[in-house]
């Protein structure tokens, strides 16, 4: 059953900027739809039209059977509403249930004097239970905890929280309201990895239909039944999650490329005929008909030519740093109120490593970054950059940009380029023409990020310190950044909640946990497998120990090496087991054996991986024995 139908939506910004051009969409009950498109394509405009906040210049939005549509508030918590506690704000999502709970208590209080109310009390109680009345407190607590709010914070006024935290509170309230259709605009912004994973589970299990605008490809893969692409004001729908969308888009673009080539050849053929015979009496009539045909033909553009992408090149010559690029030894930092934020941090980052720093929001990740840049001084221990290290730092707030300068002046000031080269650099980062003379203060979040990246490209740094570098970037810009950083010859130390970005780039993960750093050898997938083993250990199956607890402060070098080897083997076992499981599922399908070559490849790979697993199990057993002897 459909909950909303949008037909031929047209919307202008100003008098002549057409944002939407005949966008049409129908959403079924319970559907989970991801929407993608470049920054500025009109995604937020579209969901505001669907929510009723904006009205289309033409077209219509129909709410089937008065379906309720929910979207987070445009203005967050100010004035009287800002004085409400988190608990009070969240509870307002359950106002109908709370009213019935009050009525139930009133009837219960009168029962002793009026037994005739027993039947009414039973009816009220049954309806209250049926509609989840006895679960809503637990549901609210679970949602707040999932989005990163601790119980001791629930009494605080919502207006006392930061803008990002208020966005999370508003998101919690919206999710708990459970309207027929939930509209989410970049919901993973301001969330750490644990909260994002919680939100994925919530969205997948929600009864509501959900339309989510996101540049988080991993999130879209996890939650989407279909993908809407908004481009040139029109919507195109693809079945499946984000990865399936990419596959289908490649196939579609190949088809468009062939059509564009055929269209170009046909046009050239008509133009040659017109030019050759247009002036000849014997063929003039045919030439005129061909001209009419040419005029009516709708030009087919090849894909990739409608949009420019950022051009990043970080593969140039950089000065060679020493082997050790970053060194922390017992580093400590406390707030002004003497509350220790981080302590006894030990870390060595070597040349050409790409290290991701992870941890829940508020644990001090950005503080670690600022200690490395020298913006903050450690209160104890040592923080040192190695020999010949030239760092470049992109902070999360992009505060190093001068809002009072034009883009051209900002780039020239930071890079020393002459005007022509500075404009070429801006053009590579999609700032063209008059954009060069805009004030930095007028830029959007994504534009500020691109400007900062432009300056980093020209810095000749051999160490990049990046705090959430993909913030506010659309998917093509993220992919361009990933491509450039993958070939960067220097060292990277970065904070990110973008799991595609983490999987592509991190060669090691360091987690800030309990005021200390815990290092995980291997990339993001290995880190995920370790965390999964943590969950198993905490669940009490007892088969595998918690690998994080094997790496502890104060270990000898030999103990650290043994712990790291054991963690790495456990990660390889987990990854190989998952691959074997996928192959066995494929081997169980009859369709596989209709393709002789594919079935032979799958059988061979399965046999090979089973042999690899036997070797890994043997290695793991030996290492586990050594670890137990060492007390790890």
XYZ file of C-alpha atoms in Angstrom:
632
model
C 0.000 0.000 0.000
C 1.314 3.423 -0.951
C 1.752 6.087 1.722
C 2.726 9.025 -0.500
C 2.575 9.838 -4.215
C 4.490 12.799 -5.676
C 3.697 13.641 -9.291
C 5.631 15.861 -11.728
C 7.143 18.118 -9.065
C 8.674 21.323 -10.402
C 10.478 23.762 -8.129
C 12.452 26.922 -8.864
C 14.927 28.725 -6.656
C 14.458 32.344 -7.543
C 13.018 33.255 -10.902
C 15.106 31.103 -13.227
C 16.993 28.359 -11.339
C 15.031 25.157 -11.914
C 15.887 22.690 -9.136
C 13.290 20.002 -9.817
C 11.960 19.219 -13.265
C 9.038 16.789 -13.205
C 10.217 14.620 -10.276
C 7.812 11.726 -9.677
C 7.868 9.257 -6.783
C 5.640 6.777 -4.953
C 6.600 5.270 -1.590
C 5.143 1.990 -0.365
C 4.456 1.258 3.309
C 7.579 -0.009 5.057
C 9.921 0.703 2.139
C 13.502 1.767 2.839
C 14.736 4.100 0.096
C 18.128 5.783 -0.185
C 18.494 8.994 -2.188
C 21.772 10.108 -3.745
C 22.828 13.078 -5.832
C 25.488 15.727 -5.991
C 25.526 18.606 -3.551
C 23.117 21.227 -4.860
C 21.102 18.705 -6.895
C 17.947 19.447 -4.870
C 17.720 16.472 -2.481
C 16.827 18.569 0.566
C 14.355 20.585 -1.530
C 12.630 17.372 -2.586
C 12.205 15.985 0.941
C 10.945 19.360 2.157
C 8.314 19.209 -0.601
C 7.391 15.678 0.518
C 7.139 16.835 4.135
C 4.849 19.750 3.198
C 7.278 22.432 4.394
C 7.663 23.651 0.831
C 5.041 23.847 -1.894
C 5.898 22.903 -5.494
C 5.616 25.476 -8.276
C 3.718 22.770 -10.123
C 2.903 19.123 -9.550
C 1.312 17.524 -6.494
C 2.029 15.551 -3.330
C -0.703 13.163 -2.144
C -0.695 11.661 1.365
C -2.604 8.398 0.927
C -5.217 7.849 3.672
C -3.884 10.943 5.458
C -0.503 9.285 5.951
C 1.656 10.994 8.551
C 5.083 12.193 7.368
C 7.848 13.077 9.822
C 11.069 15.040 9.404
C 13.394 16.626 11.970
C 12.658 20.250 12.826
C 14.396 22.989 10.805
C 15.171 25.040 13.892
C 16.450 23.097 16.864
C 15.949 23.790 20.542
C 15.652 27.472 21.402
C 13.485 29.514 23.759
C 11.136 27.665 26.093
C 11.552 24.392 24.250
C 15.279 24.523 24.924
C 14.561 24.351 28.672
C 12.991 20.882 28.389
C 15.135 17.977 29.539
C 16.015 15.269 27.034
C 13.567 12.951 28.822
C 10.735 15.489 28.522
C 11.463 16.167 24.853
C 11.662 12.479 23.957
C 8.554 11.629 25.984
C 6.522 14.079 23.888
C 6.800 11.546 21.041
C 4.524 9.300 23.129
C 1.935 11.912 24.147
C -1.120 9.805 23.140
C 0.217 6.849 25.144
C 1.057 9.075 28.097
C -2.475 10.474 28.088
C -3.927 6.968 28.156
C -1.488 6.021 30.928
C -2.773 8.950 33.003
C -6.364 7.840 32.373
C -5.481 4.266 33.352
C -3.990 5.446 36.655
C -7.057 7.587 37.400
C -9.409 4.633 36.845
C -7.099 2.399 38.887
C -7.266 4.867 41.796
C -11.111 4.815 41.687
C -11.412 1.017 41.524
C -11.387 0.526 45.307
C -14.495 2.680 45.707
C -16.218 1.723 42.456
C -15.750 -1.954 41.443
C -18.045 -1.346 38.452
C -15.049 0.303 36.745
C -13.223 -3.034 36.551
C -14.472 -3.804 33.039
C -13.463 -0.346 31.791
C -10.062 -0.719 33.451
C -9.563 -4.069 31.673
C -10.412 -2.562 28.280
C -8.057 0.380 28.850
C -5.269 -1.873 30.059
C -5.570 -4.259 27.078
C -5.514 -1.381 24.575
C -2.580 0.234 26.393
C -0.605 -3.004 26.320
C -1.492 -3.704 22.663
C -0.166 -0.300 21.570
C 3.127 -0.717 23.415
C 2.287 1.284 26.511
C 4.405 -0.868 28.779
C 7.438 -0.702 26.476
C 7.689 2.971 25.570
C 9.952 3.934 28.490
C 12.398 1.161 27.579
C 12.158 2.077 23.891
C 13.003 5.719 24.620
C 15.947 4.693 26.822
C 17.239 2.289 24.177
C 17.028 4.967 21.474
C 18.836 7.593 23.554
C 21.554 5.125 24.495
C 21.873 3.954 20.895
C 22.426 7.535 19.739
C 25.117 8.084 22.338
C 23.394 9.777 25.291
C 24.298 8.513 28.751
C 21.583 8.241 31.465
C 23.242 10.998 33.514
C 22.613 13.400 30.600
C 18.884 12.745 30.275
C 17.931 15.365 32.866
C 19.918 18.141 31.149
C 18.038 20.848 29.174
C 18.179 20.153 25.453
C 19.275 23.743 24.803
C 22.503 23.112 26.760
C 23.773 20.617 24.189
C 25.840 21.419 21.091
C 24.215 21.743 17.674
C 25.307 18.237 16.666
C 23.953 16.784 19.910
C 20.649 18.608 19.455
C 20.404 17.088 15.973
C 20.747 13.647 17.557
C 18.013 14.460 20.118
C 15.685 15.587 17.321
C 16.493 12.399 15.398
C 15.678 10.257 18.456
C 12.302 11.954 18.876
C 11.436 11.538 15.195
C 12.319 7.834 15.183
C 10.189 7.220 18.270
C 7.158 8.989 16.783
C 6.979 6.282 14.082
C 5.062 8.221 11.406
C 4.015 6.388 8.233
C 6.975 7.921 6.354
C 10.199 9.162 7.961
C 12.340 11.582 5.942
C 15.993 11.622 6.999
C 18.464 14.175 5.655
C 22.070 13.054 6.293
C 21.193 11.305 9.577
C 24.705 9.901 10.105
C 26.172 13.389 10.477
C 27.176 13.953 14.123
C 27.048 10.206 14.858
C 30.026 8.052 15.798
C 30.457 4.538 14.405
C 28.564 2.788 17.191
C 25.595 5.144 16.874
C 25.595 4.743 13.073
C 25.473 0.969 13.436
C 22.628 1.279 15.953
C 20.738 3.537 13.533
C 21.220 1.028 10.709
C 19.560 -1.673 12.784
C 16.726 0.669 13.800
C 16.036 1.736 10.194
C 16.069 -1.841 8.873
C 13.619 -2.990 11.555
C 11.348 0.078 11.566
C 7.702 -0.380 10.584
C 7.667 3.086 8.985
C 8.635 3.690 5.385
C 11.931 5.610 5.384
C 13.445 7.844 2.709
C 17.016 8.733 3.605
C 19.289 11.253 1.898
C 22.866 10.251 2.557
C 26.418 10.329 1.221
C 27.306 7.436 3.561
C 27.657 4.578 1.089
C 28.097 1.902 3.758
C 24.885 3.056 5.484
C 22.985 3.059 2.177
C 24.222 -0.461 1.485
C 22.983 -1.637 4.873
C 19.469 -0.121 4.890
C 18.233 0.494 1.326
C 15.774 -1.621 -0.663
C 16.146 0.792 -3.574
C 18.112 3.898 -4.524
C 16.757 7.128 -5.964
C 19.214 9.176 -7.985
C 18.385 12.882 -8.335
C 20.165 14.413 -11.307
C 19.300 17.366 -13.504
C 16.035 17.780 -11.564
C 14.772 14.276 -12.391
C 14.528 11.094 -10.337
C 15.709 7.677 -11.513
C 14.993 4.629 -9.367
C 17.286 1.608 -9.064
C 16.393 -1.630 -7.276
C 18.645 -2.909 -4.517
C 21.140 -1.201 -2.218
C 23.929 1.245 -3.058
C 26.345 -1.383 -4.409
C 23.616 -2.732 -6.722
C 22.863 0.847 -7.792
C 26.507 1.349 -8.779
C 26.434 -1.849 -10.877
C 23.197 -0.822 -12.587
C 24.452 2.713 -13.158
C 27.592 1.401 -14.867
C 25.438 -0.741 -17.166
C 23.105 2.196 -17.837
C 26.024 4.516 -18.582
C 27.484 2.006 -21.027
C 24.133 1.888 -22.811
C 23.923 5.702 -22.815
C 27.448 5.902 -24.206
C 26.468 3.618 -27.096
C 23.299 5.632 -27.694
C 25.247 8.892 -27.574
C 27.730 7.549 -30.098
C 24.929 6.387 -32.421
C 23.172 9.746 -31.967
C 26.353 11.640 -32.834
C 26.937 9.517 -35.925
C 23.330 9.995 -37.073
C 23.581 13.772 -36.590
C 26.827 13.901 -38.551
C 25.211 11.886 -41.349
C 22.230 14.270 -41.540
C 24.478 17.342 -41.406
C 26.614 16.012 -44.273
C 23.510 15.404 -46.389
C 22.116 18.884 -45.642
C 25.432 20.557 -46.398
C 25.930 18.579 -49.611
C 22.434 18.827 -51.060
C 20.838 21.851 -49.378
C 21.619 24.183 -52.289
C 20.721 21.726 -55.064
C 17.245 22.009 -56.538
C 16.936 18.264 -57.042
C 17.610 17.444 -53.388
C 16.588 20.700 -51.634
C 13.251 19.298 -50.501
C 14.932 16.211 -48.997
C 17.582 18.385 -47.341
C 14.873 20.533 -45.761
C 13.151 17.399 -44.430
C 16.452 16.193 -43.025
C 16.958 19.580 -41.333
C 13.525 19.306 -39.679
C 14.407 15.806 -38.542
C 17.707 17.090 -37.097
C 15.975 19.978 -35.312
C 13.519 17.604 -33.634
C 16.152 15.129 -32.491
C 16.783 15.215 -28.744
C 20.507 15.146 -28.167
C 21.769 12.161 -26.207
C 24.688 13.158 -23.991
C 27.336 10.648 -23.061
C 27.495 9.974 -19.311
C 30.196 11.762 -17.388
C 30.089 14.877 -19.536
C 27.310 16.635 -17.638
C 29.284 17.019 -14.427
C 32.817 17.906 -13.479
C 34.656 16.029 -10.763
C 37.328 17.280 -8.410
C 40.873 16.769 -9.715
C 43.163 15.873 -6.855
C 46.769 14.855 -7.254
C 48.611 14.076 -4.045
C 51.212 11.866 -5.710
C 53.850 14.535 -6.272
C 57.303 14.733 -4.740
C 57.366 15.239 -0.982
C 60.394 15.431 1.277
C 61.258 12.049 2.769
C 60.483 11.883 6.482
C 62.362 9.724 8.947
C 61.177 6.183 9.706
C 59.221 7.282 12.794
C 56.754 10.020 11.859
C 54.620 10.273 15.050
C 55.620 9.234 18.542
C 53.533 9.421 21.716
C 55.059 8.206 24.961
C 52.891 8.357 28.094
C 51.121 11.459 26.765
C 48.436 12.988 28.957
C 45.960 15.855 28.572
C 43.432 17.319 31.028
C 40.650 19.901 30.650
C 40.910 23.273 32.382
C 38.849 21.799 35.213
C 41.598 19.198 35.728
C 39.391 16.386 34.445
C 41.758 14.002 32.651
C 40.593 13.435 29.081
C 43.420 11.199 27.896
C 46.315 9.604 29.738
C 49.280 7.310 29.220
C 48.920 7.385 25.421
C 51.594 5.366 23.639
C 51.813 5.194 19.868
C 54.423 4.991 17.106
C 53.387 5.722 13.498
C 55.941 4.897 10.828
C 56.502 6.419 7.404
C 53.763 5.696 4.799
C 51.329 4.208 7.320
C 47.699 5.291 7.018
C 46.348 5.208 10.564
C 42.657 5.730 11.389
C 41.825 7.061 14.867
C 38.415 5.804 16.039
C 36.392 6.139 19.211
C 32.997 7.312 20.482
C 32.137 11.002 20.266
C 33.487 13.004 23.180
C 36.400 10.706 23.996
C 39.015 13.176 22.761
C 39.920 12.198 19.186
C 40.171 15.807 17.986
C 42.209 16.603 21.109
C 44.754 13.951 20.077
C 44.917 15.563 16.649
C 45.479 19.024 18.139
C 48.250 17.658 20.347
C 49.977 16.415 17.203
C 49.663 19.798 15.478
C 50.998 21.648 18.515
C 47.772 23.608 19.038
C 47.587 21.985 22.472
C 50.437 21.124 24.828
C 50.448 17.776 26.614
C 50.159 17.916 30.408
C 52.582 15.038 30.703
C 54.574 12.530 28.672
C 55.904 13.172 25.176
C 54.264 14.105 21.848
C 56.766 14.315 19.013
C 56.845 14.409 15.212
C 59.834 12.681 13.656
C 62.794 13.897 11.612
C 61.997 16.011 8.551
C 58.207 15.679 9.037
C 56.171 18.406 7.292
C 52.522 18.159 8.432
C 49.341 19.558 6.898
C 46.232 19.684 9.099
C 42.581 19.818 8.131
C 40.485 20.409 11.240
C 36.869 19.257 11.459
C 35.504 22.786 11.817
C 37.721 24.120 8.997
C 38.551 27.029 11.292
C 41.858 27.673 9.539
C 40.065 29.248 6.603
C 39.880 33.058 6.728
C 36.212 34.004 6.317
C 37.112 37.600 5.453
C 39.140 36.708 2.361
C 37.949 35.864 -1.141
C 38.647 32.341 -2.330
C 41.379 33.642 -4.618
C 43.078 35.641 -1.849
C 42.767 32.731 0.586
C 44.423 30.275 -1.795
C 47.167 32.730 -2.786
C 47.889 33.527 0.857
C 48.160 29.856 1.864
C 49.986 28.538 -1.228
C 51.968 31.485 -2.662
C 50.564 30.832 -6.157
C 50.246 33.616 -8.715
C 46.667 34.612 -9.691
C 46.503 32.437 -12.827
C 47.751 29.288 -11.094
C 45.534 29.957 -8.076
C 42.476 30.152 -10.345
C 43.518 26.918 -12.070
C 43.721 25.236 -8.659
C 40.286 26.567 -7.690
C 38.896 25.295 -10.995
C 40.224 21.792 -10.281
C 38.172 21.893 -7.073
C 35.018 23.018 -8.903
C 35.299 26.759 -8.143
C 35.030 28.403 -11.547
C 34.570 31.885 -12.972
C 33.191 34.388 -10.464
C 33.481 31.830 -7.635
C 37.080 32.969 -7.165
C 35.851 36.328 -5.870
C 33.318 34.934 -3.379
C 34.001 35.495 0.288
C 34.987 32.333 2.172
C 32.209 33.135 4.665
C 29.617 32.607 1.893
C 30.604 28.992 1.225
C 28.557 25.945 2.181
C 30.048 23.191 4.324
C 30.972 21.070 1.310
C 32.515 24.047 -0.479
C 34.601 24.943 2.577
C 35.853 21.372 2.681
C 36.830 21.491 -1.003
C 38.687 24.777 -0.488
C 40.601 23.298 2.449
C 41.527 20.250 0.349
C 42.778 22.540 -2.417
C 45.190 24.161 0.023
C 46.374 20.773 1.304
C 47.085 19.593 -2.261
C 49.572 22.452 -2.664
C 51.190 22.071 0.751
C 53.925 19.512 -0.160
C 53.281 17.908 3.234
C 54.593 14.418 3.969
C 52.165 13.941 6.886
C 48.433 14.566 6.518
C 46.449 15.060 9.731
C 42.786 14.895 8.691
C 39.814 15.298 11.046
C 36.647 14.026 9.303
C 37.890 14.917 5.771
C 34.728 13.639 4.029
C 32.330 15.851 6.027
C 29.802 17.573 3.725
C 31.358 16.071 0.581
C 29.045 14.344 -1.884
C 29.820 10.842 -3.121
C 31.778 11.825 -6.291
C 33.951 14.169 -4.198
C 34.537 11.439 -1.590
C 35.550 9.009 -4.305
C 37.955 11.556 -5.825
C 39.487 12.168 -2.391
C 39.847 8.424 -1.733
C 41.516 7.930 -5.104
C 44.017 10.702 -4.431
C 44.817 9.602 -0.885
C 45.269 5.971 -1.956
C 48.272 7.037 -4.068
C 49.606 9.603 -1.566
C 53.301 8.798 -0.928
C 53.400 10.251 2.589
C 51.904 9.290 5.959
C 48.293 9.773 7.038
C 46.722 10.013 10.490
C 42.988 10.603 10.231
C 39.640 10.558 11.998
C 36.620 9.359 10.043
C 33.198 7.780 10.502
C 32.919 7.014 6.759
C 33.338 3.245 6.612
C 33.895 3.142 2.836
C 36.697 5.656 3.367
C 38.094 3.639 6.280
C 38.022 0.357 4.364
C 39.723 1.882 1.340
C 42.519 3.698 3.150
C 43.322 2.554 6.695
C 46.323 0.248 7.033
C 45.982 0.323 10.835
C 43.224 1.283 13.259
C 43.871 2.958 16.608
C 40.943 3.268 19.008
C 40.711 5.808 21.809
C 39.145 3.830 24.586
C 39.126 4.411 28.323
C 41.373 7.482 27.956
C 44.062 5.389 26.233
C 44.990 4.285 22.730
C 44.571 0.658 21.651
C 46.231 -0.267 18.356
C 44.810 -2.918 15.992
C 47.128 -4.234 13.270
C 45.484 -4.477 9.863
C 42.820 -2.356 8.214
C 39.196 -1.589 9.045
C 37.865 -5.072 8.189
C 40.313 -6.637 10.628
C 39.267 -4.124 13.271
C 35.614 -5.036 12.677
C 36.391 -8.731 13.017
C 38.175 -8.079 16.337
C 35.193 -6.116 17.605
C 32.946 -8.993 16.604
C 35.147 -11.348 18.616
C 34.812 -8.916 21.542
C 31.041 -9.299 21.347
C 31.339 -13.089 21.282
C 33.550 -13.056 24.367
C 31.189 -10.707 26.179
C 28.293 -12.966 25.164
C 30.057 -15.752 27.012
C 30.602 -18.406 24.341
C 34.149 -18.726 25.661
C 35.663 -19.952 22.380
C 37.755 -16.873 21.656
C 39.200 -14.369 24.073
C 38.763 -10.634 23.841
C 41.658 -9.538 21.575
C 41.590 -5.937 22.820
C 42.477 -7.172 26.299
C 45.612 -8.814 24.929
C 47.150 -5.426 24.198
C 47.672 -3.598 27.461
C 49.796 -0.691 28.640
C 53.096 -1.769 30.157
C 53.569 -4.926 28.075
C 57.039 -5.928 26.984
C 57.947 -5.640 23.323
C 57.778 -9.439 22.946
C 54.306 -9.581 24.529
C 53.022 -6.811 22.237
C 54.372 -8.601 19.158
C 52.776 -11.901 20.239
C 49.421 -10.201 20.946
C 49.501 -8.433 17.572
C 50.282 -11.688 15.714
C 47.441 -13.483 17.478
C 44.983 -10.678 16.682
C 46.053 -10.673 13.028
C 45.569 -14.460 12.679
C 42.130 -14.264 14.333
C 41.174 -11.535 11.882
C 42.353 -13.643 8.912
C 40.390 -16.647 10.217
C 37.224 -14.555 10.521
C 37.585 -13.068 7.018
C 38.362 -16.479 5.470
C 35.457 -18.189 7.260
C 33.069 -15.549 5.929
C 34.390 -16.081 2.370
C 34.051 -19.883 2.690
C 30.481 -19.442 3.965
C 29.563 -17.279 0.956
C 31.065 -19.847 -1.438
C 29.169 -22.697 0.249
C 25.897 -20.811 -0.173
C 26.699 -20.429 -3.873
C 27.646 -24.109 -4.149
C 24.217 -25.008 -2.797
C 22.394 -23.284 -5.690
C 21.469 -25.221 -8.843
C 22.032 -22.129 -11.019
C 25.786 -22.296 -10.411
C 26.190 -25.567 -12.289
C 24.653 -24.202 -15.496
C 27.853 -22.186 -15.910
C 30.699 -24.710 -16.210
C 33.545 -22.225 -15.872
C 32.026 -20.442 -12.874
C 31.234 -23.688 -11.040
C 34.799 -24.924 -11.616
C 36.212 -21.626 -10.276
C 33.985 -21.678 -7.179
C 34.799 -25.336 -6.370
C 38.523 -24.645 -6.786
C 38.447 -21.510 -4.639
C 36.437 -23.301 -1.935
C 38.964 -26.172 -1.818
C 41.872 -23.722 -1.670
C 40.341 -21.631 1.137
C 39.561 -24.754 3.202
C 43.276 -25.552 3.027
C 44.149 -21.989 4.029
C 41.782 -22.257 7.000
C 43.443 -25.468 8.227
C 46.797 -23.690 8.255
C 45.351 -20.657 10.031
C 43.704 -22.824 12.690
C 47.039 -24.534 13.297
C 48.875 -21.199 13.603
C 46.138 -19.837 15.878
C 46.348 -22.824 18.208
C 50.115 -22.474 18.585
C 49.906 -18.722 19.170
C 47.040 -19.133 21.629
C 49.130 -21.598 23.636
C 52.032 -19.128 23.720
C 49.668 -16.284 24.709
C 48.162 -18.268 27.565
C 51.622 -19.105 28.869
C 52.449 -15.391 28.746
C 49.226 -14.553 30.606
C 47.685 -12.656 27.660
